[in-house]
mmCIF file of C-alpha atoms and ligand atoms in Angstrom:
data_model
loop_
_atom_site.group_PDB
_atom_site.id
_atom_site.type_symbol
_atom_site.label_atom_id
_atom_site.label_comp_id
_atom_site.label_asym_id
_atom_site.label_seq_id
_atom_site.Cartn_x
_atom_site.Cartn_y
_atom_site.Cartn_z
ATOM 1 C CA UNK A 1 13.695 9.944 8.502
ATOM 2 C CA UNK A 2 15.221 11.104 5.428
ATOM 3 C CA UNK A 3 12.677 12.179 3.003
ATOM 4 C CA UNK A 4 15.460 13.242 0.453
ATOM 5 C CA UNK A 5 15.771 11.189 -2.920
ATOM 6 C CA UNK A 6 19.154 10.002 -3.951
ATOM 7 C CA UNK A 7 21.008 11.197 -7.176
ATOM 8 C CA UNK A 8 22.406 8.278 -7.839
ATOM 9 C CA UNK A 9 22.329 6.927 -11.024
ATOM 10 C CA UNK A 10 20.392 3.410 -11.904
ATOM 11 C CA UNK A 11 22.823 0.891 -11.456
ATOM 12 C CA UNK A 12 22.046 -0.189 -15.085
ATOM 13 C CA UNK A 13 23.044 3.369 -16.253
ATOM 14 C CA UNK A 14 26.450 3.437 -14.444
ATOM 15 C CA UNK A 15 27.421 -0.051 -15.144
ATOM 16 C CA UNK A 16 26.869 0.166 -19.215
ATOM 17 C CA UNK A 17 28.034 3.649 -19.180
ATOM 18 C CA UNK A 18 30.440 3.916 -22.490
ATOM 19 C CA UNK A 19 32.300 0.675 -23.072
ATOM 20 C CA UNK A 20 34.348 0.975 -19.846
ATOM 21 C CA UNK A 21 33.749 -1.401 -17.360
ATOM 22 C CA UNK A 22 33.135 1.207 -14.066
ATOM 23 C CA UNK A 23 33.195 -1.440 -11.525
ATOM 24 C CA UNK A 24 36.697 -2.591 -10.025
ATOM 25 C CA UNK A 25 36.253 -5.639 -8.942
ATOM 26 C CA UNK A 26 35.542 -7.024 -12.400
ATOM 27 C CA UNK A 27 38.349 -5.849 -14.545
ATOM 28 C CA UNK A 28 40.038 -8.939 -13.489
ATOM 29 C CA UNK A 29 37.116 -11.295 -14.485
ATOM 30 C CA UNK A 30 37.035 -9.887 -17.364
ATOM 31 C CA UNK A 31 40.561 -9.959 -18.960
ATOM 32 C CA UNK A 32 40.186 -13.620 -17.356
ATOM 33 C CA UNK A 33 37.119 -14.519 -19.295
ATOM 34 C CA UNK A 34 38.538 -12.766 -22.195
ATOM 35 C CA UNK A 35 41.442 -15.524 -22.373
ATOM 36 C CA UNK A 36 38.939 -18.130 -21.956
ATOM 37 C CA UNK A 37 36.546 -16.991 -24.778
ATOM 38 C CA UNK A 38 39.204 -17.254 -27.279
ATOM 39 C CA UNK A 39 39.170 -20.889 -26.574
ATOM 40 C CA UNK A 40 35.425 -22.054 -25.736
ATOM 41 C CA UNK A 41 32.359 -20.630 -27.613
ATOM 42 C CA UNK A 42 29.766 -21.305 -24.368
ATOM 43 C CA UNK A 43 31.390 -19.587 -21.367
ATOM 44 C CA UNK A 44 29.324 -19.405 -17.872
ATOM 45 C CA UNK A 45 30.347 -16.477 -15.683
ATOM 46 C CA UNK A 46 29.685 -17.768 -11.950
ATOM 47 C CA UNK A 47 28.990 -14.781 -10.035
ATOM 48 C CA UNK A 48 26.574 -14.178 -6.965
ATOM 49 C CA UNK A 49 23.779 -11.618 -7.696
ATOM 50 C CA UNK A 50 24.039 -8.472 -7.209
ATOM 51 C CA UNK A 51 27.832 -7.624 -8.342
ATOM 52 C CA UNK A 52 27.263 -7.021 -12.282
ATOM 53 C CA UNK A 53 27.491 -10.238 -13.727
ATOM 54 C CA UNK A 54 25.355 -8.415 -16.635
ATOM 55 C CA UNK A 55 27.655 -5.890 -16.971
ATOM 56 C CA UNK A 56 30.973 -8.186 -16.950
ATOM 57 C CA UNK A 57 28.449 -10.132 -19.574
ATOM 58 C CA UNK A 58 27.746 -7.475 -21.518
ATOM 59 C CA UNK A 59 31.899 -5.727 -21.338
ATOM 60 C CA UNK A 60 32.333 -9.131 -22.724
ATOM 61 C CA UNK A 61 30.481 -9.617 -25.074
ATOM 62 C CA UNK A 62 31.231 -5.331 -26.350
ATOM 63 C CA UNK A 63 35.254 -6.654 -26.316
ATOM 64 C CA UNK A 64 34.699 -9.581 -28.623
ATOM 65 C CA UNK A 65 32.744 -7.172 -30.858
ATOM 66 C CA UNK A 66 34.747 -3.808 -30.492
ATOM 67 C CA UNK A 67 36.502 -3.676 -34.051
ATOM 68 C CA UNK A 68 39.664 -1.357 -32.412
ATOM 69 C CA UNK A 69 39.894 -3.231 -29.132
ATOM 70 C CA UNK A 70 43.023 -2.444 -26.735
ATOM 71 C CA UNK A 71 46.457 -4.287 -26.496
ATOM 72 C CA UNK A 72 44.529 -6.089 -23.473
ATOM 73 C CA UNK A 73 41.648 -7.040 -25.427
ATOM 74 C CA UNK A 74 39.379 -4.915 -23.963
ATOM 75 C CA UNK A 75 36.624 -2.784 -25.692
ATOM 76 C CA UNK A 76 37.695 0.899 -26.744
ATOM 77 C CA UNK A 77 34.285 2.112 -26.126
ATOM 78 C CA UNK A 78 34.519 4.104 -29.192
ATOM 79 C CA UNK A 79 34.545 2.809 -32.638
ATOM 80 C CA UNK A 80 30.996 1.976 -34.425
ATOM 81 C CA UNK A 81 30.743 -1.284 -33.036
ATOM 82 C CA UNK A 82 31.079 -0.423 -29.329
ATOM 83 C CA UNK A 83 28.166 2.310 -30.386
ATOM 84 C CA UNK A 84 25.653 0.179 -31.660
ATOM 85 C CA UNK A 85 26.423 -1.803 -28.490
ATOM 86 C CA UNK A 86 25.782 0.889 -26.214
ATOM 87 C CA UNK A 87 22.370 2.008 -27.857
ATOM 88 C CA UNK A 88 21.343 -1.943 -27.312
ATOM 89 C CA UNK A 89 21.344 -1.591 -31.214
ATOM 90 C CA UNK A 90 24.320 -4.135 -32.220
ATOM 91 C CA UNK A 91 22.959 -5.963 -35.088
ATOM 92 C CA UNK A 92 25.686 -9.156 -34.053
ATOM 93 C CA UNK A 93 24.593 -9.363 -30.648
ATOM 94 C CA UNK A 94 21.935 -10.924 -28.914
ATOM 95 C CA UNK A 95 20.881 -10.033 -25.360
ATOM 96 C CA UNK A 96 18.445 -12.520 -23.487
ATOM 97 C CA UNK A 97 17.180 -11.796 -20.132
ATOM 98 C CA UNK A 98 13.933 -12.458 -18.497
ATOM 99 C CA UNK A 99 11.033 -10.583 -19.757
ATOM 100 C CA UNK A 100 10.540 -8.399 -16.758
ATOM 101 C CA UNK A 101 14.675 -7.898 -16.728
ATOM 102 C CA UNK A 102 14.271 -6.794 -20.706
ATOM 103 C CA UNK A 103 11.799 -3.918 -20.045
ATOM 104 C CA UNK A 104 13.579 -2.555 -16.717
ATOM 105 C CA UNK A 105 16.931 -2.734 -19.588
ATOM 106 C CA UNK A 106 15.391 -1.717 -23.157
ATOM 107 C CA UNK A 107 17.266 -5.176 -24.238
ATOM 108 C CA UNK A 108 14.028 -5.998 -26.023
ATOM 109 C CA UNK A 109 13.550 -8.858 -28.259
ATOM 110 C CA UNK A 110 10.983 -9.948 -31.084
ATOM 111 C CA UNK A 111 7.848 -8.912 -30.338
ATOM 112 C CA UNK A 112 8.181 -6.823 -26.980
ATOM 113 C CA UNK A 113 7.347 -3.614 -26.259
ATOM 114 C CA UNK A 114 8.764 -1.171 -24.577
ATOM 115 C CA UNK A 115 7.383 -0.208 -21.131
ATOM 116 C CA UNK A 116 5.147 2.791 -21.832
ATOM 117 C CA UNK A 117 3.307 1.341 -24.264
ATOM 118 C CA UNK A 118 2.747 -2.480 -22.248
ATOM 119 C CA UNK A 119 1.266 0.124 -20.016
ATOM 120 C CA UNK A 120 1.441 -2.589 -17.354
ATOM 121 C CA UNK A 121 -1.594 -4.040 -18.414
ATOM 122 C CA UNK A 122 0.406 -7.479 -17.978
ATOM 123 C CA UNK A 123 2.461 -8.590 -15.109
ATOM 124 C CA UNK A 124 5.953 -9.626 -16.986
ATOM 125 C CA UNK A 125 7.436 -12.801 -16.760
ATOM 126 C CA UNK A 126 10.779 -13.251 -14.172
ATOM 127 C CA UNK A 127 11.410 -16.630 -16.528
ATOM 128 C CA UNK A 128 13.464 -16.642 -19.598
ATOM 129 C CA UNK A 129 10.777 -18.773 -21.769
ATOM 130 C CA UNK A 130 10.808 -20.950 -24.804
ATOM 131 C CA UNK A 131 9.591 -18.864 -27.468
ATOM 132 C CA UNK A 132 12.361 -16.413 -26.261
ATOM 133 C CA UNK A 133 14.746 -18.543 -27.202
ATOM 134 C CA UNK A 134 12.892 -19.237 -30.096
ATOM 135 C CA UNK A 135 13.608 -15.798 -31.571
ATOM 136 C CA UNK A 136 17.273 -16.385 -30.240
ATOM 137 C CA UNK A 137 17.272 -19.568 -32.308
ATOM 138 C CA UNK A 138 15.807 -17.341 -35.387
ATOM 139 C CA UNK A 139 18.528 -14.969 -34.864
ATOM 140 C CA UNK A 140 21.123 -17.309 -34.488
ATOM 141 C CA UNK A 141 21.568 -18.657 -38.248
ATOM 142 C CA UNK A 142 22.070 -15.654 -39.614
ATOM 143 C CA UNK A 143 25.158 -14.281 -41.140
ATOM 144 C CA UNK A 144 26.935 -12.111 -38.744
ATOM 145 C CA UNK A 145 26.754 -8.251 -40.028
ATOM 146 C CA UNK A 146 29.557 -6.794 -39.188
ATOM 147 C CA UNK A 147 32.479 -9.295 -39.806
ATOM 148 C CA UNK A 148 33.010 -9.904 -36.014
ATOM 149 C CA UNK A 149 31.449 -12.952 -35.200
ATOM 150 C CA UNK A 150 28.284 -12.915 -33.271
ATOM 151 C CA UNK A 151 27.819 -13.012 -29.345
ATOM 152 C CA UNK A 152 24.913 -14.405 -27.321
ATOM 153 C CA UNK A 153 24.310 -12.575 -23.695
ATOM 154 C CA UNK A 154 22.047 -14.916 -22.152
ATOM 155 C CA UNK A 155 21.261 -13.550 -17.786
ATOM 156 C CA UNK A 156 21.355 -15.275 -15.912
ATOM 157 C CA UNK A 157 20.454 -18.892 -16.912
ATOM 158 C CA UNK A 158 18.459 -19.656 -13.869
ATOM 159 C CA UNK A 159 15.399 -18.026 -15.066
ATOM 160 C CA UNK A 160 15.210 -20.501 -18.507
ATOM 161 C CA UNK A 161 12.474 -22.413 -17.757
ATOM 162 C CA UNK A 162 13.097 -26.315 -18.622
ATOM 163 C CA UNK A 163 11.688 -26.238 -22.391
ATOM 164 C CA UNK A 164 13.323 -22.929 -22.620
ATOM 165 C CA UNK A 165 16.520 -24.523 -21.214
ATOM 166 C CA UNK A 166 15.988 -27.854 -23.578
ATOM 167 C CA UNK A 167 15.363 -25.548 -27.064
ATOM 168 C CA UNK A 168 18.813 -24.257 -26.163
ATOM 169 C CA UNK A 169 21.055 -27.357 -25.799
ATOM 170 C CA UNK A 170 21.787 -27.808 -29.139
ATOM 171 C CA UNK A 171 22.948 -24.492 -29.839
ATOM 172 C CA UNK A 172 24.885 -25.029 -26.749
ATOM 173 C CA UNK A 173 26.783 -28.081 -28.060
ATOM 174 C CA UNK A 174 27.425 -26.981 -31.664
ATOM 175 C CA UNK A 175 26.818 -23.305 -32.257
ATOM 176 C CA UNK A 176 26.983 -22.295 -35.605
ATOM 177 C CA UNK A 177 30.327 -20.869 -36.165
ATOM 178 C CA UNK A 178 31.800 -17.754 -34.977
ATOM 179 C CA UNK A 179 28.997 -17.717 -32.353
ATOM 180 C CA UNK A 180 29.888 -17.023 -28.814
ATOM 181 C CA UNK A 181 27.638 -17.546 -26.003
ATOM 182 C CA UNK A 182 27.996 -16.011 -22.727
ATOM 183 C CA UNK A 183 25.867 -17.259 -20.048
ATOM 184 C CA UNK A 184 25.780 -15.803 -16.114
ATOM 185 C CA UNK A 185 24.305 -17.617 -13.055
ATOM 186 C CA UNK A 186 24.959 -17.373 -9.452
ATOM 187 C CA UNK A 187 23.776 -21.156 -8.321
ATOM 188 C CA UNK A 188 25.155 -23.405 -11.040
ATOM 189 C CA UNK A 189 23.362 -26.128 -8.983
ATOM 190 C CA UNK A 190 20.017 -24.709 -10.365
ATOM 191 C CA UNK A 191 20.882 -25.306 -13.800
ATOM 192 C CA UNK A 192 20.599 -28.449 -16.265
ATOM 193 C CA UNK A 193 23.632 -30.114 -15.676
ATOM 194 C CA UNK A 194 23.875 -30.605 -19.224
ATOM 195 C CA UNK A 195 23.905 -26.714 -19.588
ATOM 196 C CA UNK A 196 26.502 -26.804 -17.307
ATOM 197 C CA UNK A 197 28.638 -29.083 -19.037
ATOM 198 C CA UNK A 198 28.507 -27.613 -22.112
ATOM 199 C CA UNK A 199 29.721 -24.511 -21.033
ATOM 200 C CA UNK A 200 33.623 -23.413 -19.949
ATOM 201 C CA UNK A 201 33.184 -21.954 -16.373
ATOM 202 C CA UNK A 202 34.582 -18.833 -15.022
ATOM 203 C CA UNK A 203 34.176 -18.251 -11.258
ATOM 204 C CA UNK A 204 33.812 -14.653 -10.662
ATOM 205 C CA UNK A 205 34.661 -13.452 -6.716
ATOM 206 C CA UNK A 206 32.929 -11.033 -4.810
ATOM 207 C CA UNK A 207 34.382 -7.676 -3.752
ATOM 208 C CA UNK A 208 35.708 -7.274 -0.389
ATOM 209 C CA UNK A 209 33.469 -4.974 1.661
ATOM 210 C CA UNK A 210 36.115 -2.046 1.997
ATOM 211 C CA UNK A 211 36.320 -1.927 -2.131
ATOM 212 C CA UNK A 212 32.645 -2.501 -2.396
ATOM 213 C CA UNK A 213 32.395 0.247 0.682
ATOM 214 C CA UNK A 214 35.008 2.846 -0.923
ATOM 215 C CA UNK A 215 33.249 2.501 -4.895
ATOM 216 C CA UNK A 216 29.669 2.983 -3.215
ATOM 217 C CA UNK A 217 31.010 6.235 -1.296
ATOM 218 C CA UNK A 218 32.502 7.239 -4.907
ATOM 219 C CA UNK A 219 28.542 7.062 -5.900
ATOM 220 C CA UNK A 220 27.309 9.243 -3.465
ATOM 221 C CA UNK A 221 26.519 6.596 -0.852
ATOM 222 C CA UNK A 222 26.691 7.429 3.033
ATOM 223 C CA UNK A 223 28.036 4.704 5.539
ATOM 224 C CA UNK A 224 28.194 2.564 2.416
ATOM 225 C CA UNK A 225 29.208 -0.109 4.977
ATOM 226 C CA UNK A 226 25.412 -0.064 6.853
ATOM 227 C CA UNK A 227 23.727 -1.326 3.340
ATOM 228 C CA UNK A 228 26.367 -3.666 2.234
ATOM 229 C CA UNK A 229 25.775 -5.045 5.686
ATOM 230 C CA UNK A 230 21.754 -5.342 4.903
ATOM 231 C CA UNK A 231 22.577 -6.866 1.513
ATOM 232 C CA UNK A 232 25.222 -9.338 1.879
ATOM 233 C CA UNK A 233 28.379 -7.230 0.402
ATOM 234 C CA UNK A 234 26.207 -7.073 -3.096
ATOM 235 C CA UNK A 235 26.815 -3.407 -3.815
ATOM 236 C CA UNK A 236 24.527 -3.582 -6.895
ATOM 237 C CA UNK A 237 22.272 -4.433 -4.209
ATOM 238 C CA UNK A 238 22.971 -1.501 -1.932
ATOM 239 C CA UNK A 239 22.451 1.186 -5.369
ATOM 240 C CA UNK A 240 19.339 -0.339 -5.860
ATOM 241 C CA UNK A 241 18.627 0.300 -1.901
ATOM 242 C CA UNK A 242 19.590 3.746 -2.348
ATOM 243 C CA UNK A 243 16.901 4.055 -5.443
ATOM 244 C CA UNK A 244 14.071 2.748 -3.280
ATOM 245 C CA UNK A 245 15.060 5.655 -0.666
ATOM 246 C CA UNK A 246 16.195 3.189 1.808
ATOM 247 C CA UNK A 247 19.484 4.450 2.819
ATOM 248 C CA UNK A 248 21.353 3.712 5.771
ATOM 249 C CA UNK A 249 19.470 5.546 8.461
ATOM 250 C CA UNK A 250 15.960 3.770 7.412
ATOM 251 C CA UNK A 251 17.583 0.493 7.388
ATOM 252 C CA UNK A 252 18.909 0.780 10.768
ATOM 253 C CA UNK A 253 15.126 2.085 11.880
ATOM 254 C CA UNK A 254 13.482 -0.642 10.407
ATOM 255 C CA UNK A 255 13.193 -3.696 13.172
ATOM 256 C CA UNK A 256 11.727 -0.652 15.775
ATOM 257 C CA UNK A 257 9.436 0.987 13.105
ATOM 258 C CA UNK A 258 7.877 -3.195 12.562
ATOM 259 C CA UNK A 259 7.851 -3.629 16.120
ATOM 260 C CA UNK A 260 5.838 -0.165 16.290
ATOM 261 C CA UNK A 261 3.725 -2.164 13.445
ATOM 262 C CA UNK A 262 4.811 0.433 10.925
ATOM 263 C CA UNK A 263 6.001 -0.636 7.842
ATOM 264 C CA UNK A 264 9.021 1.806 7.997
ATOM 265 C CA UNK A 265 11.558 0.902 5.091
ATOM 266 C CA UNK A 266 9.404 -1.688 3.690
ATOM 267 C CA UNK A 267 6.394 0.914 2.611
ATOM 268 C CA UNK A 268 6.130 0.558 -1.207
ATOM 269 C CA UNK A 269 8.079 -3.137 -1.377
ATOM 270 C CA UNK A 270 6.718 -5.881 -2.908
ATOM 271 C CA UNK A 271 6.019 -9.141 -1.556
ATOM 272 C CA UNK A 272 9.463 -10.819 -2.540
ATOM 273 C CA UNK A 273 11.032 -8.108 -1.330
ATOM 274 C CA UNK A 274 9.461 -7.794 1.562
ATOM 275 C CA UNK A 275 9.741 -11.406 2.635
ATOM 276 C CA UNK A 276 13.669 -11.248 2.027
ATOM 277 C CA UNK A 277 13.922 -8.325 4.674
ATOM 278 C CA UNK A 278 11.484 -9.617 7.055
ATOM 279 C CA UNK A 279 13.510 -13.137 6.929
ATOM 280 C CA UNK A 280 17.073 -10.467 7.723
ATOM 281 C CA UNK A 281 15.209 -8.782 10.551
ATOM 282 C CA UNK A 282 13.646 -12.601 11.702
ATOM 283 C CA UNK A 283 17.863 -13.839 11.526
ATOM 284 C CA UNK A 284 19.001 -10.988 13.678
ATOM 285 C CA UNK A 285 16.265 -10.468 16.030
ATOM 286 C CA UNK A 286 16.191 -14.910 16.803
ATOM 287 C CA UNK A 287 20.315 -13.866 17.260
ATOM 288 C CA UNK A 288 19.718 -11.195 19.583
ATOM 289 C CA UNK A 289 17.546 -12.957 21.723
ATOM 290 C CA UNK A 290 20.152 -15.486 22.568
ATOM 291 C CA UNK A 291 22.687 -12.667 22.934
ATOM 292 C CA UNK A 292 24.897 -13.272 19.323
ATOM 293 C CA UNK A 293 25.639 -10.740 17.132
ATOM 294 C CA UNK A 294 23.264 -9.697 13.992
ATOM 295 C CA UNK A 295 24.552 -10.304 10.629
ATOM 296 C CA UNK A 296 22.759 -7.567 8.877
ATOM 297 C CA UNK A 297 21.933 -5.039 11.498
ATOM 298 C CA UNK A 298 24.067 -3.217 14.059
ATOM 299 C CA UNK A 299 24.095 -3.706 17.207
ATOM 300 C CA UNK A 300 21.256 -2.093 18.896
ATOM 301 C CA UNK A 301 18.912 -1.927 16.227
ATOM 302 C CA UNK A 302 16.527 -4.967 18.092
ATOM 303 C CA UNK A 303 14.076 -3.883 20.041
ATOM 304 C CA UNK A 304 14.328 -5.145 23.877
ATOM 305 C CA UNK A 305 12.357 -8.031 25.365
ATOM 306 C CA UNK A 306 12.459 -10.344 22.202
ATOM 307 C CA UNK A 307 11.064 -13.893 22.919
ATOM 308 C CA UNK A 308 12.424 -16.577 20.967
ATOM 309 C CA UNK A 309 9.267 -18.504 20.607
ATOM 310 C CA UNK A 310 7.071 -15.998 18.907
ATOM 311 C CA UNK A 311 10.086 -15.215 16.333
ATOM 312 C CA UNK A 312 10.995 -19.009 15.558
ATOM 313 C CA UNK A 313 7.209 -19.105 14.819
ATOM 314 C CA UNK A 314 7.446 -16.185 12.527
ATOM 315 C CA UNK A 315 10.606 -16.894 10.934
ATOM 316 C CA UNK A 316 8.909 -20.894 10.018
ATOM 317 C CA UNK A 317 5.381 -18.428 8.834
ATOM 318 C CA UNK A 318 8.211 -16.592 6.663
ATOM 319 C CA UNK A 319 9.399 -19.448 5.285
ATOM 320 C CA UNK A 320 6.354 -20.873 4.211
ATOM 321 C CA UNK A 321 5.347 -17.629 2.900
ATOM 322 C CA UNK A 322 8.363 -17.155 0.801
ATOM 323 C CA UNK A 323 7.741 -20.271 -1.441
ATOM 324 C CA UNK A 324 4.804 -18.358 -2.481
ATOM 325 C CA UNK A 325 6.067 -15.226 -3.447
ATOM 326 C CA UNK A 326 5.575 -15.231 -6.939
ATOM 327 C CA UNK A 327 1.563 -15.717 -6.098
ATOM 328 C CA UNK A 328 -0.449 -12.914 -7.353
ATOM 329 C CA UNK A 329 -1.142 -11.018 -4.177
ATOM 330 C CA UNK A 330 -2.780 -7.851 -3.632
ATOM 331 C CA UNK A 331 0.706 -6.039 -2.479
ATOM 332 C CA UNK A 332 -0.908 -4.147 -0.061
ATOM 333 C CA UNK A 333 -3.091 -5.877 1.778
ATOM 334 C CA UNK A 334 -0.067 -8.958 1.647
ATOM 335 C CA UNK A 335 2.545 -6.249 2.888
ATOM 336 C CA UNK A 336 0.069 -4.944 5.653
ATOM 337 C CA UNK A 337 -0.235 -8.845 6.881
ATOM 338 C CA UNK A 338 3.726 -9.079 7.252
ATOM 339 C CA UNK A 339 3.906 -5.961 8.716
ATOM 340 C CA UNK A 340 1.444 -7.140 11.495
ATOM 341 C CA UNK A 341 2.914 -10.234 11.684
ATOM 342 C CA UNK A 342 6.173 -8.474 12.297
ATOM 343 C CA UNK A 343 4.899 -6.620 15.014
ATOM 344 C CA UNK A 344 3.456 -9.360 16.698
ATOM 345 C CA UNK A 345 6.461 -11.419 16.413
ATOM 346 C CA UNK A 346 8.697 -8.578 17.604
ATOM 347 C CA UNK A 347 6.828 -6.708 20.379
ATOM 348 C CA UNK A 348 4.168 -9.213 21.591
ATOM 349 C CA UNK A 349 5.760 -12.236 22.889
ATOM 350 C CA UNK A 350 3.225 -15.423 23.147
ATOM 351 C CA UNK A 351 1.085 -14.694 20.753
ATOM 352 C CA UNK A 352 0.810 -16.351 17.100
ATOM 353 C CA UNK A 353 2.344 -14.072 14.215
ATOM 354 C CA UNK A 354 1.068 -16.266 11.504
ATOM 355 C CA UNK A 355 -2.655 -15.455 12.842
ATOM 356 C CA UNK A 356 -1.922 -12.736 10.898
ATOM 357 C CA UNK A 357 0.151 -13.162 8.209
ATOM 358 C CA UNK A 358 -1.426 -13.895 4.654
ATOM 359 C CA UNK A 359 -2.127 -17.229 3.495
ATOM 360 C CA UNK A 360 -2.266 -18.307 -0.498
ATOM 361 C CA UNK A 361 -4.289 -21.059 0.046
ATOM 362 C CA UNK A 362 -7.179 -19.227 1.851
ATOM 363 C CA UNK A 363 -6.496 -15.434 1.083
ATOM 364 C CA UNK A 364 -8.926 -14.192 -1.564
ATOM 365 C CA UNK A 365 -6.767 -11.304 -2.548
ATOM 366 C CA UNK A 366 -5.760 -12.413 -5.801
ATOM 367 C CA UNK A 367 -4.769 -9.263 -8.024
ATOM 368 C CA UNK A 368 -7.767 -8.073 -9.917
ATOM 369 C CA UNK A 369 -10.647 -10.580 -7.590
HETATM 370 ZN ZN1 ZN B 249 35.298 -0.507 -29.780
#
């Protein structure tokens, strides 16, 4: 067990650090969206989550401002403008993100404050709402300071909510001028498809694992190739991992520390995340009962004597339970449920896991009750 915190830096830290875009696999997306910007004032960067579709936004949206930008277009990290960009204090550009997303960021907006003084007396929204994009609106008509235009980060448009989404369409089909909107999302399906049409798309790949697994080795991770395993090849993913103290080792432990009904790397998660590992450990222990391969564990890391029936239960209890994970449950009595219910599933064949998993329509562990 490795008690030892990492050193890594927050992901946010490294991937705004100073105008230069630190992550590889997006220099190309960027010079790409670049070309496309100077055509289209509503640009959607495609990207799945967890490989810095902020930060290409944001590199973006620093290059269209950066008043000594490079023969490639790119921000010179340097000059005022890239500055006031870096100390979130640009007065020509406007960063939208979910309200929860704002305070992790300092990107704060009209009337929010920042996290030491909300004193988390409130739980933050994960939805980008209508009177957000109110103040956006606000901010919108107004003459650009700095004689660069003005640039609209919006991340990622999933979380506008449908008024939120609505208020926005008009801006969206004739922004004032010298406006530039840059929108992210990772499921375009999820959005209105008349946000979608409005906007010039720009598909943004993934890394392949052995750059993803040679940049997170650069930051100090160890068998980099374990995590991006656990989190799909996001290595934004993997950082953020590393922050929790989950590194390799306690990834590999978890599925025997569940079926010992200890929470193991889960201790400290919240529900969400919780469910999204328990579903990974559900995939791979259904797989290695019928003898296939894991997709997010090595080989070995399933305990012996798995019965298929208890974990197809479990995985359908996970299911259910994930469609409520935004409910307001006490974390830890919700996260010592799962963590029974894992252990059932994974060391007691025959019996019923979702005897003891929680329940939001009969659980009367709402926060604060
Ligand atoms: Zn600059």
């Amino acid at each position: 067990m490795s008690a030892e915190r990492p050193t890594t830096p927050a992901p946010s830290e490294l991937i705004e650090g100073g105008g230069r875009l630190p992550l590889p696999w997006l220099v190309a997306p960027l010079t790409q969206a670049l070309a496309v910007a100077r055509g289209h004032h509503a640009l959607l960067l495609r990207a799945a989550p967890g490989i810095g579709a902020r930060a290409l936004a944001l590199s973006l949206a620093q290059s269209r401002l950066c008043e000594a930008p490079g023969p490639n277009g790119l921000a010179c990290g340097g000059c005022a403008s890239c500055r006031l960009v870096h100390a979130h204090a640009h007065p020509d550009l406007f960063v939208l993100l979910p309200e929860i997303e704002r305070r992790q960021t300092a990107w704060l907006i009209g009337e929010d404050k920042p996290e030491a003084e909300e004193g988390g007396k409130r739980k933050p929204s994960r939805q980008i709402r209508i009177d957000d994009v109110r103040v956006l609106l606000d901010w919108v008509t107004k003459t650009a300071a700095r004689g660069r235009g003005k640039v609209v980060l919006l991340h990622p448009a999933e979380a506008l909510n449908a008024h939120a989404a609505s208020a926005l369409l008009k801006t969206l089909e004739e922004p004032p001028a010298a406006v530039q909107l840059v929108l992210t999302c990772s499921d375009a399906m999820h959005l209105l498809p008349t946000v979608r049409s409005r906007c010039q798309q720009v598909v943004v790949p993934p890394p392949g694992v052995a750059e993803a697994a040679a940049w997170l080795a650069a930051q100090g991770v160890v068998r980099p190739e374990v995590l991006l395993a656990a989190c799909d090849g996001r290595p934004l993913e993997v950082l953020a991992c590393q922050e929790r103290g989950v590194d390799a080792e306690r990834w590999a432990a978890l599925p025997a520390e569940l079926a010992a009904g200890r929470p193991g790397a889960l201790a400290g998660a919240d529900v969400p995340l919780a469910l999204q590992w328990l579903l990974k450990v559900c995939h791979d222990a259904m797989a290695a009962a019928v003898g296939a391969p894991g997709r997010y564990f090595a080989e070995g890391a399933m305990p012996d004597g798995l019965a298929l029936a208890a974990l197809n239960r479990w995985h359908r209890e996970l299911q259910r339970l994930a469609l409520a994970a935004e409910h307001p449950w006490h974390e830890a009595l919700a996260l010592d449920a799962l963590v029974s219910g894992a252990r059932l599933a994974l060391s007691a064949p025959g019996r019923r896991p979702g005897d003891m998993a929680p329940n939001p329509s009969r659980t009367p562990s709402r926060a604060g009750a």
